[in-house]
Amino acid sequence: FINLTNGIEALPALDHSTQICRIQSSRCEANDFYGVLQDLDHNLLFHLATGAECRVYDYGSRGTRWPGEVEQKIPRAIWWGLEWVRYALEEVWKLPHTDTPTLRGYNVESLFREKLGRLPKPIYKKLKFYRKFAPSQVDLVGCYFVDGTENDGRDDVYAEVVKEWLAAAPSASEALPEGFNTYRAADWAGIG
């Protein structure tokens, strides 16, 4: 999956089976917990519920200082949005939490639990629908381009990237594209 909009930059490095999702960083910045869940695409939910590993590729536009690390451009949709989505789905689907949820290395389980306690019924029903597929885990992985983007807000650039990607032959490569690292919140647990 690429995360719109900046994730479009990853298209040339991915094959044509790539899916699209939109976890808006503005919703994450506003702590719009319910908006993030409401916007989740059914295709992404179906893939997760049927046990697929879902990688979400994105490019950050702002530097983020991580405890003990140099500044990196990890998109908020990845370090905030995906962590919240994973926790919410594990809870609604009655799965054991594989890791304590953390944001920038800080435990946020009580905050997430509080927000889930007030989850609006329509959103709960949307997420619960996929529990019937009996997932055993939520395999949601964020992948970010280390150097981030220089094209934030450049719709003309993104339109051209999509046009070229669609015109190109599919790639058979399944490896993580050059310049990307994987992000898992558990790697940052207890640091900070």
XYZ file of C-alpha atoms in Angstrom:
192
model
C 0.000 0.000 0.000
C 1.138 3.534 -0.622
C -0.191 6.241 1.647
C -1.564 9.172 -0.312
C -0.251 11.677 -1.075
C 3.509 11.677 -0.467
C 3.659 7.877 -0.671
C 3.109 8.244 -4.428
C 6.857 8.839 -4.665
C 7.386 5.149 -3.791
C 5.434 3.932 -6.855
C 8.441 3.691 -9.199
C 10.103 1.324 -6.697
C 7.003 -0.882 -6.250
C 5.185 -3.310 -8.507
C 1.767 -2.847 -10.025
C 0.002 -4.947 -7.409
C 0.482 -2.008 -5.052
C -2.662 -0.857 -3.280
C -3.576 2.610 -2.049
C -4.657 3.892 1.353
C -4.975 7.301 2.954
C -4.059 7.855 6.562
C -4.020 11.617 6.783
C -1.193 13.156 8.775
C -3.456 16.142 9.471
C -5.852 13.829 11.336
C -2.903 12.466 13.321
C -1.626 15.971 14.112
C -5.091 16.933 15.356
C -5.297 13.766 17.498
C -8.401 12.820 15.519
C -8.382 9.196 16.680
C -11.834 8.444 15.325
C -11.264 10.190 11.985
C -8.220 8.002 11.313
C -10.281 4.846 11.900
C -13.278 6.169 9.995
C -11.112 6.803 6.917
C -9.644 3.280 6.818
C -10.172 1.713 3.448
C -12.076 -1.569 3.282
C -9.423 -3.064 1.008
C -6.754 -2.489 3.660
C -9.052 -3.849 6.389
C -9.805 -6.963 4.344
C -6.133 -7.661 3.669
C -5.285 -7.245 7.362
C -8.222 -9.403 8.476
C -7.186 -12.226 6.161
C -3.661 -12.319 7.560
C -1.764 -10.460 4.853
C 1.300 -8.436 5.732
C 0.370 -4.900 4.759
C 3.275 -2.546 4.218
C 2.359 1.114 4.039
C 4.929 3.202 2.160
C 5.166 6.916 2.818
C 7.539 9.862 2.627
C 7.815 12.329 5.484
C 7.986 16.051 4.870
C 9.227 17.200 8.277
C 12.133 16.078 10.364
C 11.307 14.220 13.561
C 13.728 13.910 16.456
C 13.663 10.439 17.981
C 15.109 9.656 21.405
C 18.785 8.842 21.051
C 18.682 9.174 17.259
C 19.449 11.737 14.614
C 16.626 13.597 12.930
C 14.660 11.432 10.492
C 11.694 12.097 8.271
C 9.323 9.419 9.562
C 5.795 10.360 8.491
C 3.309 10.958 11.281
C 0.856 8.688 9.445
C 3.318 5.853 10.089
C 4.552 6.456 13.628
C 1.221 7.745 14.958
C -1.483 6.565 12.560
C -0.410 2.969 12.018
C 0.298 2.427 15.703
C -3.221 3.615 16.601
C -4.807 1.546 13.792
C -2.929 -1.599 14.852
C -3.938 -1.202 18.494
C -7.589 -0.457 17.664
C -7.900 -3.440 15.313
C -6.272 -5.818 17.789
C -8.721 -4.648 20.433
C -11.864 -4.755 18.257
C -10.867 -8.091 16.725
C -10.117 -9.461 20.238
C -6.516 -10.276 19.440
C -3.697 -10.225 21.960
C -1.608 -7.097 21.708
C 1.761 -8.140 20.334
C 3.465 -5.058 21.763
C 2.686 -2.207 24.106
C 1.661 0.742 21.913
C 4.256 3.490 21.877
C 4.535 6.859 20.215
C 8.114 8.099 19.915
C 9.117 5.517 22.495
C 6.517 6.491 25.114
C 3.851 4.071 26.335
C 0.404 5.303 25.214
C -1.671 2.265 26.121
C -3.848 4.109 28.650
C -4.562 6.895 26.118
C -5.420 4.401 23.375
C -7.604 2.383 25.743
C -9.462 5.545 26.783
C -10.090 6.544 23.150
C -11.314 3.050 22.259
C -13.714 3.174 25.190
C -15.513 6.033 23.454
C -15.302 4.681 19.901
C -18.438 5.760 17.976
C -20.728 2.813 17.192
C -20.621 3.173 13.368
C -16.813 2.995 13.389
C -16.844 0.056 15.805
C -19.279 -1.820 13.548
C -17.153 -1.101 10.470
C -14.036 -2.532 12.123
C -15.848 -5.421 13.816
C -17.238 -6.596 10.467
C -13.793 -7.976 9.556
C -13.414 -9.980 12.779
C -15.389 -12.802 11.082
C -12.303 -13.620 9.007
C -10.597 -14.748 12.222
C -7.327 -12.913 11.917
C -4.573 -14.123 14.219
C -2.638 -10.855 14.116
C -2.596 -7.383 12.613
C 0.482 -7.420 10.385
C 0.729 -3.714 9.591
C 4.208 -2.363 8.820
C 5.179 1.210 8.041
C 7.957 1.792 5.510
C 9.405 5.256 5.141
C 11.976 6.769 2.802
C 14.809 7.873 5.063
C 15.480 11.185 3.304
C 11.798 12.130 3.149
C 10.232 14.150 0.358
C 11.104 17.416 -1.288
C 7.757 17.415 -3.140
C 5.221 17.946 -0.365
C 2.214 19.731 -1.859
C 3.485 19.387 -5.449
C 0.444 17.809 -7.071
C 1.974 18.249 -10.528
C 4.955 16.088 -9.529
C 2.726 13.386 -8.046
C 0.479 13.343 -11.114
C 3.546 12.802 -13.326
C 4.875 10.008 -11.088
C 1.524 8.204 -11.278
C 1.368 8.658 -15.052
C 4.880 7.224 -15.529
C 4.210 4.365 -13.096
C 1.077 3.343 -14.930
C 2.916 3.425 -18.259
C 5.805 1.263 -17.016
C 5.968 -2.520 -16.998
C 5.337 -4.115 -13.605
C 8.339 -4.929 -11.455
C 8.758 -8.415 -10.006
C 10.854 -7.182 -7.093
C 9.342 -7.858 -3.683
C 12.326 -6.591 -1.706
C 12.196 -3.407 0.307
C 13.092 -0.636 -2.162
C 16.495 1.012 -1.879
C 16.519 3.893 0.582
C 13.694 2.532 2.775
C 13.772 1.215 6.335
C 10.972 -0.550 8.159
C 9.399 0.992 11.237
C 7.959 -0.941 14.157
C 7.000 0.937 17.293
C 8.237 -1.914 19.478
C 11.796 -1.079 18.411
C 11.395 2.227 20.277
C 9.653 0.894 23.391
C 11.251 2.147 26.578
C 13.555 4.599 24.814
C 12.928 8.179 25.732
